[in-house]
């Protein structure tokens, strides 16, 4: 609790208010009941959640995170990425997230800026960067990324015609997520948006073509 409340103490926030806010942030990151725990009593993922709660305690308008998950093992890192996405959906804050892992950037970001020698060489959606690299450096940086992990289903969507399939996928999902949905004999699946209204169709042949192109 004191760890999470420390930035508020530095700001001169009175004790009752900082304790109340620290409790709220601890609950937000899923650590309710751990307020009196020492770092050695927490797992690596839980320790990382304490850091996230501490950074949110001051209620920043812009949330800046500098490689917050880089030291974690792959399983905990994935868990914390999921937690980050959950928090973003709840908080709706603008976040600047620094990472050297392009796969992590693709998974978490709406927009990505690639820097070289202290300058931004290209900024755009993950799809923009992979499909339309502005420089040879960006092309090399994104060369090993599977397009199906980046390109959204909406980019391959066809108009609705005839019967609507019962199997659906979100329009903003990566194409790779749709592949397991094509069962035996399933040639098309529905594409949904917002309130789950079907707005188009995704064809198996288009998904296979995208995945074959890498």
PDB file of C-alpha atoms in Angstrom:
ATOM      1  CA  UNK A   1       0.000   0.000   0.000  1.00  0.00           C
ATOM      2  CA  UNK A   2       2.745   2.473   0.955  1.00  0.00           C
ATOM      3  CA  UNK A   3       4.618   1.656  -2.260  1.00  0.00           C
ATOM      4  CA  UNK A   4       1.617   2.531  -4.427  1.00  0.00           C
ATOM      5  CA  UNK A   5       0.847   5.657  -2.387  1.00  0.00           C
ATOM      6  CA  UNK A   6       4.445   6.959  -2.438  1.00  0.00           C
ATOM      7  CA  UNK A   7       4.086   9.225  -5.534  1.00  0.00           C
ATOM      8  CA  UNK A   8       1.084  10.870  -3.880  1.00  0.00           C
ATOM      9  CA  UNK A   9       3.110  11.484  -0.723  1.00  0.00           C
ATOM     10  CA  UNK A  10       5.767  13.202  -2.850  1.00  0.00           C
ATOM     11  CA  UNK A  11       3.022  15.390  -4.342  1.00  0.00           C
ATOM     12  CA  UNK A  12       1.890  16.380  -0.862  1.00  0.00           C
ATOM     13  CA  UNK A  13      -1.495  14.668  -1.035  1.00  0.00           C
ATOM     14  CA  UNK A  14      -2.945  14.288   2.443  1.00  0.00           C
ATOM     15  CA  UNK A  15      -2.798  10.803   3.965  1.00  0.00           C
ATOM     16  CA  UNK A  16      -6.478   9.859   3.924  1.00  0.00           C
ATOM     17  CA  UNK A  17      -6.814  10.725   0.253  1.00  0.00           C
ATOM     18  CA  UNK A  18      -3.626   8.945  -0.820  1.00  0.00           C
ATOM     19  CA  UNK A  19      -4.527   5.782   1.115  1.00  0.00           C
ATOM     20  CA  UNK A  20      -7.985   5.782  -0.443  1.00  0.00           C
ATOM     21  CA  UNK A  21      -6.584   6.221  -3.955  1.00  0.00           C
ATOM     22  CA  UNK A  22      -3.876   3.595  -3.412  1.00  0.00           C
ATOM     23  CA  UNK A  23      -6.520   1.084  -2.313  1.00  0.00           C
ATOM     24  CA  UNK A  24      -8.507   1.883  -5.464  1.00  0.00           C
ATOM     25  CA  UNK A  25      -5.497   1.341  -7.747  1.00  0.00           C
ATOM     26  CA  UNK A  26      -4.541  -1.904  -5.994  1.00  0.00           C
ATOM     27  CA  UNK A  27      -8.048  -3.223  -6.543  1.00  0.00           C
ATOM     28  CA  UNK A  28      -7.957  -2.071 -10.183  1.00  0.00           C
ATOM     29  CA  UNK A  29      -4.863  -4.176 -10.942  1.00  0.00           C
ATOM     30  CA  UNK A  30      -6.254  -7.244  -9.171  1.00  0.00           C
ATOM     31  CA  UNK A  31      -4.172  -7.179  -5.973  1.00  0.00           C
ATOM     32  CA  UNK A  32      -6.907  -6.591  -3.394  1.00  0.00           C
ATOM     33  CA  UNK A  33      -5.900  -8.390  -0.203  1.00  0.00           C
ATOM     34  CA  UNK A  34      -2.162  -7.916  -0.869  1.00  0.00           C
ATOM     35  CA  UNK A  35      -1.923  -4.398   0.581  1.00  0.00           C
ATOM     36  CA  UNK A  36       0.343  -5.467   3.468  1.00  0.00           C
ATOM     37  CA  UNK A  37       2.540  -7.855   1.454  1.00  0.00           C
ATOM     38  CA  UNK A  38       6.286  -7.347   1.028  1.00  0.00           C
ATOM     39  CA  UNK A  39       7.884  -7.614  -2.453  1.00  0.00           C
ATOM     40  CA  UNK A  40       9.450 -10.975  -1.578  1.00  0.00           C
ATOM     41  CA  UNK A  41       5.959 -12.334  -0.910  1.00  0.00           C
ATOM     42  CA  UNK A  42       4.719 -11.448  -4.409  1.00  0.00           C
ATOM     43  CA  UNK A  43       5.274 -13.206  -7.731  1.00  0.00           C
ATOM     44  CA  UNK A  44       7.024 -11.426 -10.594  1.00  0.00           C
ATOM     45  CA  UNK A  45       3.706 -10.632 -12.234  1.00  0.00           C
ATOM     46  CA  UNK A  46       2.268  -9.310  -8.977  1.00  0.00           C
ATOM     47  CA  UNK A  47       5.312  -7.099  -8.440  1.00  0.00           C
ATOM     48  CA  UNK A  48       4.788  -5.705 -11.932  1.00  0.00           C
ATOM     49  CA  UNK A  49       1.148  -4.972 -11.095  1.00  0.00           C
ATOM     50  CA  UNK A  50       2.315  -2.979  -8.063  1.00  0.00           C
ATOM     51  CA  UNK A  51       4.420  -0.847 -10.404  1.00  0.00           C
ATOM     52  CA  UNK A  52       1.438  -0.308 -12.691  1.00  0.00           C
ATOM     53  CA  UNK A  53      -0.776   0.659  -9.738  1.00  0.00           C
ATOM     54  CA  UNK A  54       1.890   3.105  -8.515  1.00  0.00           C
ATOM     55  CA  UNK A  55       2.153   4.753 -11.936  1.00  0.00           C
ATOM     56  CA  UNK A  56      -1.643   5.132 -12.101  1.00  0.00           C
ATOM     57  CA  UNK A  57      -2.031   6.486  -8.565  1.00  0.00           C
ATOM     58  CA  UNK A  58      -1.243  10.038  -9.698  1.00  0.00           C
ATOM     59  CA  UNK A  59      -4.007   9.752 -12.341  1.00  0.00           C
ATOM     60  CA  UNK A  60      -1.824  10.885 -15.265  1.00  0.00           C
ATOM     61  CA  UNK A  61      -3.505  12.312 -18.360  1.00  0.00           C
ATOM     62  CA  UNK A  62      -0.773  10.664 -20.440  1.00  0.00           C
ATOM     63  CA  UNK A  63       0.396   7.273 -19.198  1.00  0.00           C
ATOM     64  CA  UNK A  64       4.087   6.720 -20.063  1.00  0.00           C
ATOM     65  CA  UNK A  65       5.551   3.215 -19.755  1.00  0.00           C
ATOM     66  CA  UNK A  66       9.209   2.550 -20.619  1.00  0.00           C
ATOM     67  CA  UNK A  67       9.733  -1.163 -21.406  1.00  0.00           C
ATOM     68  CA  UNK A  68       7.642  -2.250 -18.401  1.00  0.00           C
ATOM     69  CA  UNK A  69       7.622  -5.960 -19.284  1.00  0.00           C
ATOM     70  CA  UNK A  70      11.094  -6.439 -20.791  1.00  0.00           C
ATOM     71  CA  UNK A  71      12.570  -8.277 -17.773  1.00  0.00           C
ATOM     72  CA  UNK A  72       9.710 -10.759 -17.396  1.00  0.00           C
ATOM     73  CA  UNK A  73       9.696 -14.360 -18.568  1.00  0.00           C
ATOM     74  CA  UNK A  74       7.479 -15.062 -21.622  1.00  0.00           C
ATOM     75  CA  UNK A  75       4.479 -16.445 -19.709  1.00  0.00           C
ATOM     76  CA  UNK A  76       4.317 -13.583 -17.209  1.00  0.00           C
ATOM     77  CA  UNK A  77       4.979 -11.106 -20.000  1.00  0.00           C
ATOM     78  CA  UNK A  78       1.960 -12.390 -21.925  1.00  0.00           C
ATOM     79  CA  UNK A  79      -0.132 -12.204 -18.754  1.00  0.00           C
ATOM     80  CA  UNK A  80       0.906  -8.587 -18.199  1.00  0.00           C
ATOM     81  CA  UNK A  81       0.163  -7.684 -21.813  1.00  0.00           C
ATOM     82  CA  UNK A  82      -3.351  -9.054 -21.315  1.00  0.00           C
ATOM     83  CA  UNK A  83      -3.639  -7.017 -18.114  1.00  0.00           C
ATOM     84  CA  UNK A  84      -2.438  -3.913 -19.947  1.00  0.00           C
ATOM     85  CA  UNK A  85      -5.118  -4.358 -22.622  1.00  0.00           C
ATOM     86  CA  UNK A  86      -7.775  -4.819 -19.928  1.00  0.00           C
ATOM     87  CA  UNK A  87      -6.686  -1.662 -18.120  1.00  0.00           C
ATOM     88  CA  UNK A  88      -6.677   0.322 -21.347  1.00  0.00           C
ATOM     89  CA  UNK A  89     -10.251  -0.761 -22.075  1.00  0.00           C
ATOM     90  CA  UNK A  90     -11.265   0.408 -18.581  1.00  0.00           C
ATOM     91  CA  UNK A  91      -9.228   3.619 -18.318  1.00  0.00           C
ATOM     92  CA  UNK A  92      -9.413   4.857 -21.935  1.00  0.00           C
ATOM     93  CA  UNK A  93      -6.164   6.793 -21.495  1.00  0.00           C
ATOM     94  CA  UNK A  94      -3.613   7.851 -24.084  1.00  0.00           C
ATOM     95  CA  UNK A  95      -0.569   5.643 -23.491  1.00  0.00           C
ATOM     96  CA  UNK A  96       3.005   5.959 -24.728  1.00  0.00           C
ATOM     97  CA  UNK A  97       4.552   2.494 -24.463  1.00  0.00           C
ATOM     98  CA  UNK A  98       8.270   2.076 -25.188  1.00  0.00           C
ATOM     99  CA  UNK A  99       9.404  -1.358 -26.374  1.00  0.00           C
ATOM    100  CA  UNK A 100      12.118  -2.959 -28.508  1.00  0.00           C
ATOM    101  CA  UNK A 101       9.847  -5.943 -29.203  1.00  0.00           C
ATOM    102  CA  UNK A 102       7.907  -5.337 -32.425  1.00  0.00           C
ATOM    103  CA  UNK A 103       5.596  -8.305 -31.756  1.00  0.00           C
ATOM    104  CA  UNK A 104       4.679  -6.693 -28.430  1.00  0.00           C
ATOM    105  CA  UNK A 105       4.065  -3.367 -30.171  1.00  0.00           C
ATOM    106  CA  UNK A 106       1.794  -5.026 -32.735  1.00  0.00           C
ATOM    107  CA  UNK A 107      -0.214  -6.741 -30.006  1.00  0.00           C
ATOM    108  CA  UNK A 108      -0.702  -3.672 -27.827  1.00  0.00           C
ATOM    109  CA  UNK A 109      -0.681  -0.587 -30.032  1.00  0.00           C
ATOM    110  CA  UNK A 110      -3.226   1.264 -32.139  1.00  0.00           C
ATOM    111  CA  UNK A 111      -0.359   3.222 -33.696  1.00  0.00           C
ATOM    112  CA  UNK A 112       3.399   2.611 -33.707  1.00  0.00           C
ATOM    113  CA  UNK A 113       6.298   5.031 -34.183  1.00  0.00           C
ATOM    114  CA  UNK A 114       9.629   3.530 -35.265  1.00  0.00           C
ATOM    115  CA  UNK A 115      12.704   5.518 -34.253  1.00  0.00           C
ATOM    116  CA  UNK A 116      16.248   5.526 -35.612  1.00  0.00           C
ATOM    117  CA  UNK A 117      19.082   7.644 -34.215  1.00  0.00           C
ATOM    118  CA  UNK A 118      16.643   9.552 -32.020  1.00  0.00           C
ATOM    119  CA  UNK A 119      14.244  10.460 -34.849  1.00  0.00           C
ATOM    120  CA  UNK A 120      10.876   9.035 -35.850  1.00  0.00           C
ATOM    121  CA  UNK A 121      11.268   7.522 -39.320  1.00  0.00           C
ATOM    122  CA  UNK A 122       7.681   6.309 -39.682  1.00  0.00           C
ATOM    123  CA  UNK A 123       4.490   6.340 -37.647  1.00  0.00           C
ATOM    124  CA  UNK A 124       1.224   4.610 -38.418  1.00  0.00           C
ATOM    125  CA  UNK A 125      -0.916   1.597 -37.698  1.00  0.00           C
ATOM    126  CA  UNK A 126       0.841  -1.780 -37.466  1.00  0.00           C
ATOM    127  CA  UNK A 127      -0.756  -2.619 -40.810  1.00  0.00           C
ATOM    128  CA  UNK A 128       0.671   0.556 -42.414  1.00  0.00           C
ATOM    129  CA  UNK A 129       4.196  -0.172 -41.216  1.00  0.00           C
ATOM    130  CA  UNK A 130       4.261  -3.791 -42.371  1.00  0.00           C
ATOM    131  CA  UNK A 131       2.524  -3.330 -45.734  1.00  0.00           C
ATOM    132  CA  UNK A 132       3.899   0.104 -46.665  1.00  0.00           C
ATOM    133  CA  UNK A 133       7.337   0.665 -45.068  1.00  0.00           C
ATOM    134  CA  UNK A 134       8.561   4.203 -45.731  1.00  0.00           C
ATOM    135  CA  UNK A 135      12.294   3.429 -45.645  1.00  0.00           C
ATOM    136  CA  UNK A 136      14.614   0.437 -46.066  1.00  0.00           C
ATOM    137  CA  UNK A 137      15.202   0.571 -42.293  1.00  0.00           C
ATOM    138  CA  UNK A 138      11.488   0.131 -41.562  1.00  0.00           C
ATOM    139  CA  UNK A 139      11.253  -2.615 -44.187  1.00  0.00           C
ATOM    140  CA  UNK A 140      14.101  -4.505 -42.517  1.00  0.00           C
ATOM    141  CA  UNK A 141      12.661  -3.862 -39.049  1.00  0.00           C
ATOM    142  CA  UNK A 142       9.320  -5.404 -40.026  1.00  0.00           C
ATOM    143  CA  UNK A 143      10.609  -8.037 -42.478  1.00  0.00           C
ATOM    144  CA  UNK A 144      10.105 -11.057 -40.226  1.00  0.00           C
ATOM    145  CA  UNK A 145       6.586 -10.112 -39.118  1.00  0.00           C
ATOM    146  CA  UNK A 146       3.876 -12.444 -40.421  1.00  0.00           C
ATOM    147  CA  UNK A 147       1.360 -10.313 -42.305  1.00  0.00           C
ATOM    148  CA  UNK A 148      -1.536 -12.398 -41.038  1.00  0.00           C
ATOM    149  CA  UNK A 149      -0.686 -11.282 -37.474  1.00  0.00           C
ATOM    150  CA  UNK A 150      -0.967  -7.627 -38.499  1.00  0.00           C
ATOM    151  CA  UNK A 151      -3.531  -7.278 -41.283  1.00  0.00           C
ATOM    152  CA  UNK A 152      -7.050  -6.894 -39.918  1.00  0.00           C
ATOM    153  CA  UNK A 153      -9.965  -9.035 -41.012  1.00  0.00           C
ATOM    154  CA  UNK A 154     -11.711  -5.904 -42.320  1.00  0.00           C
ATOM    155  CA  UNK A 155      -9.022  -5.557 -45.008  1.00  0.00           C
ATOM    156  CA  UNK A 156     -10.027  -8.921 -46.550  1.00  0.00           C
ATOM    157  CA  UNK A 157     -13.762  -8.619 -45.934  1.00  0.00           C
ATOM    158  CA  UNK A 158     -16.223  -9.281 -48.768  1.00  0.00           C
ATOM    159  CA  UNK A 159     -19.809  -7.939 -48.985  1.00  0.00           C
ATOM    160  CA  UNK A 160     -22.583  -9.957 -47.376  1.00  0.00           C
ATOM    161  CA  UNK A 161     -24.475 -12.035 -49.905  1.00  0.00           C
ATOM    162  CA  UNK A 162     -26.962 -14.803 -49.208  1.00  0.00           C
ATOM    163  CA  UNK A 163     -27.082 -16.676 -45.914  1.00  0.00           C
ATOM    164  CA  UNK A 164     -25.010 -15.314 -43.025  1.00  0.00           C
ATOM    165  CA  UNK A 165     -22.682 -17.916 -41.415  1.00  0.00           C
ATOM    166  CA  UNK A 166     -23.165 -18.662 -37.727  1.00  0.00           C
ATOM    167  CA  UNK A 167     -19.397 -18.562 -37.123  1.00  0.00           C
ATOM    168  CA  UNK A 168     -18.104 -14.993 -36.832  1.00  0.00           C
ATOM    169  CA  UNK A 169     -14.939 -12.995 -36.197  1.00  0.00           C
ATOM    170  CA  UNK A 170     -14.433  -9.348 -35.210  1.00  0.00           C
ATOM    171  CA  UNK A 171     -13.574  -6.931 -38.032  1.00  0.00           C
ATOM    172  CA  UNK A 172     -10.603  -5.556 -36.077  1.00  0.00           C
ATOM    173  CA  UNK A 173      -9.119  -8.981 -35.282  1.00  0.00           C
ATOM    174  CA  UNK A 174      -5.866 -10.006 -37.004  1.00  0.00           C
ATOM    175  CA  UNK A 175      -6.410 -12.372 -39.928  1.00  0.00           C
ATOM    176  CA  UNK A 176      -4.372 -15.040 -38.099  1.00  0.00           C
ATOM    177  CA  UNK A 177      -7.046 -15.245 -35.381  1.00  0.00           C
ATOM    178  CA  UNK A 178      -9.659 -16.235 -37.946  1.00  0.00           C
ATOM    179  CA  UNK A 179      -7.802 -19.280 -39.309  1.00  0.00           C
ATOM    180  CA  UNK A 180      -8.883 -21.757 -36.563  1.00  0.00           C
ATOM    181  CA  UNK A 181     -12.528 -20.766 -37.113  1.00  0.00           C
ATOM    182  CA  UNK A 182     -12.682 -22.381 -40.538  1.00  0.00           C
ATOM    183  CA  UNK A 183     -13.848 -25.888 -39.711  1.00  0.00           C
ATOM    184  CA  UNK A 184     -14.293 -28.751 -42.154  1.00  0.00           C
ATOM    185  CA  UNK A 185     -16.338 -27.521 -45.099  1.00  0.00           C
ATOM    186  CA  UNK A 186     -16.528 -23.954 -43.718  1.00  0.00           C
ATOM    187  CA  UNK A 187     -15.653 -21.695 -46.662  1.00  0.00           C
ATOM    188  CA  UNK A 188     -16.840 -18.355 -45.237  1.00  0.00           C
ATOM    189  CA  UNK A 189     -17.377 -16.837 -41.795  1.00  0.00           C
ATOM    190  CA  UNK A 190     -19.201 -13.679 -40.791  1.00  0.00           C
ATOM    191  CA  UNK A 191     -17.395 -10.460 -39.889  1.00  0.00           C
ATOM    192  CA  UNK A 192     -18.876  -8.456 -37.021  1.00  0.00           C
ATOM    193  CA  UNK A 193     -18.477  -4.948 -35.692  1.00  0.00           C
ATOM    194  CA  UNK A 194     -19.685  -3.131 -32.581  1.00  0.00           C
ATOM    195  CA  UNK A 195     -22.915  -4.760 -31.424  1.00  0.00           C
ATOM    196  CA  UNK A 196     -22.022  -8.031 -33.197  1.00  0.00           C
ATOM    197  CA  UNK A 197     -23.894  -7.045 -36.363  1.00  0.00           C
ATOM    198  CA  UNK A 198     -22.528  -8.979 -39.344  1.00  0.00           C
ATOM    199  CA  UNK A 199     -21.117  -6.417 -41.775  1.00  0.00           C
ATOM    200  CA  UNK A 200     -19.308  -8.696 -44.215  1.00  0.00           C
ATOM    201  CA  UNK A 201     -17.864 -12.098 -44.990  1.00  0.00           C
ATOM    202  CA  UNK A 202     -14.368 -13.554 -44.742  1.00  0.00           C
ATOM    203  CA  UNK A 203     -13.446 -16.293 -47.209  1.00  0.00           C
ATOM    204  CA  UNK A 204     -11.184 -19.239 -46.404  1.00  0.00           C
ATOM    205  CA  UNK A 205      -9.343 -18.805 -49.726  1.00  0.00           C
ATOM    206  CA  UNK A 206      -8.377 -15.208 -48.862  1.00  0.00           C
ATOM    207  CA  UNK A 207      -7.104 -16.196 -45.417  1.00  0.00           C
ATOM    208  CA  UNK A 208      -5.040 -19.063 -46.843  1.00  0.00           C
ATOM    209  CA  UNK A 209      -3.584 -16.737 -49.491  1.00  0.00           C
ATOM    210  CA  UNK A 210      -2.597 -14.174 -46.854  1.00  0.00           C
ATOM    211  CA  UNK A 211      -0.971 -16.808 -44.651  1.00  0.00           C
ATOM    212  CA  UNK A 212       0.922 -18.342 -47.564  1.00  0.00           C
ATOM    213  CA  UNK A 213       2.413 -14.943 -48.422  1.00  0.00           C
ATOM    214  CA  UNK A 214       3.943 -14.731 -44.932  1.00  0.00           C
TER     215      UNK A 214
END
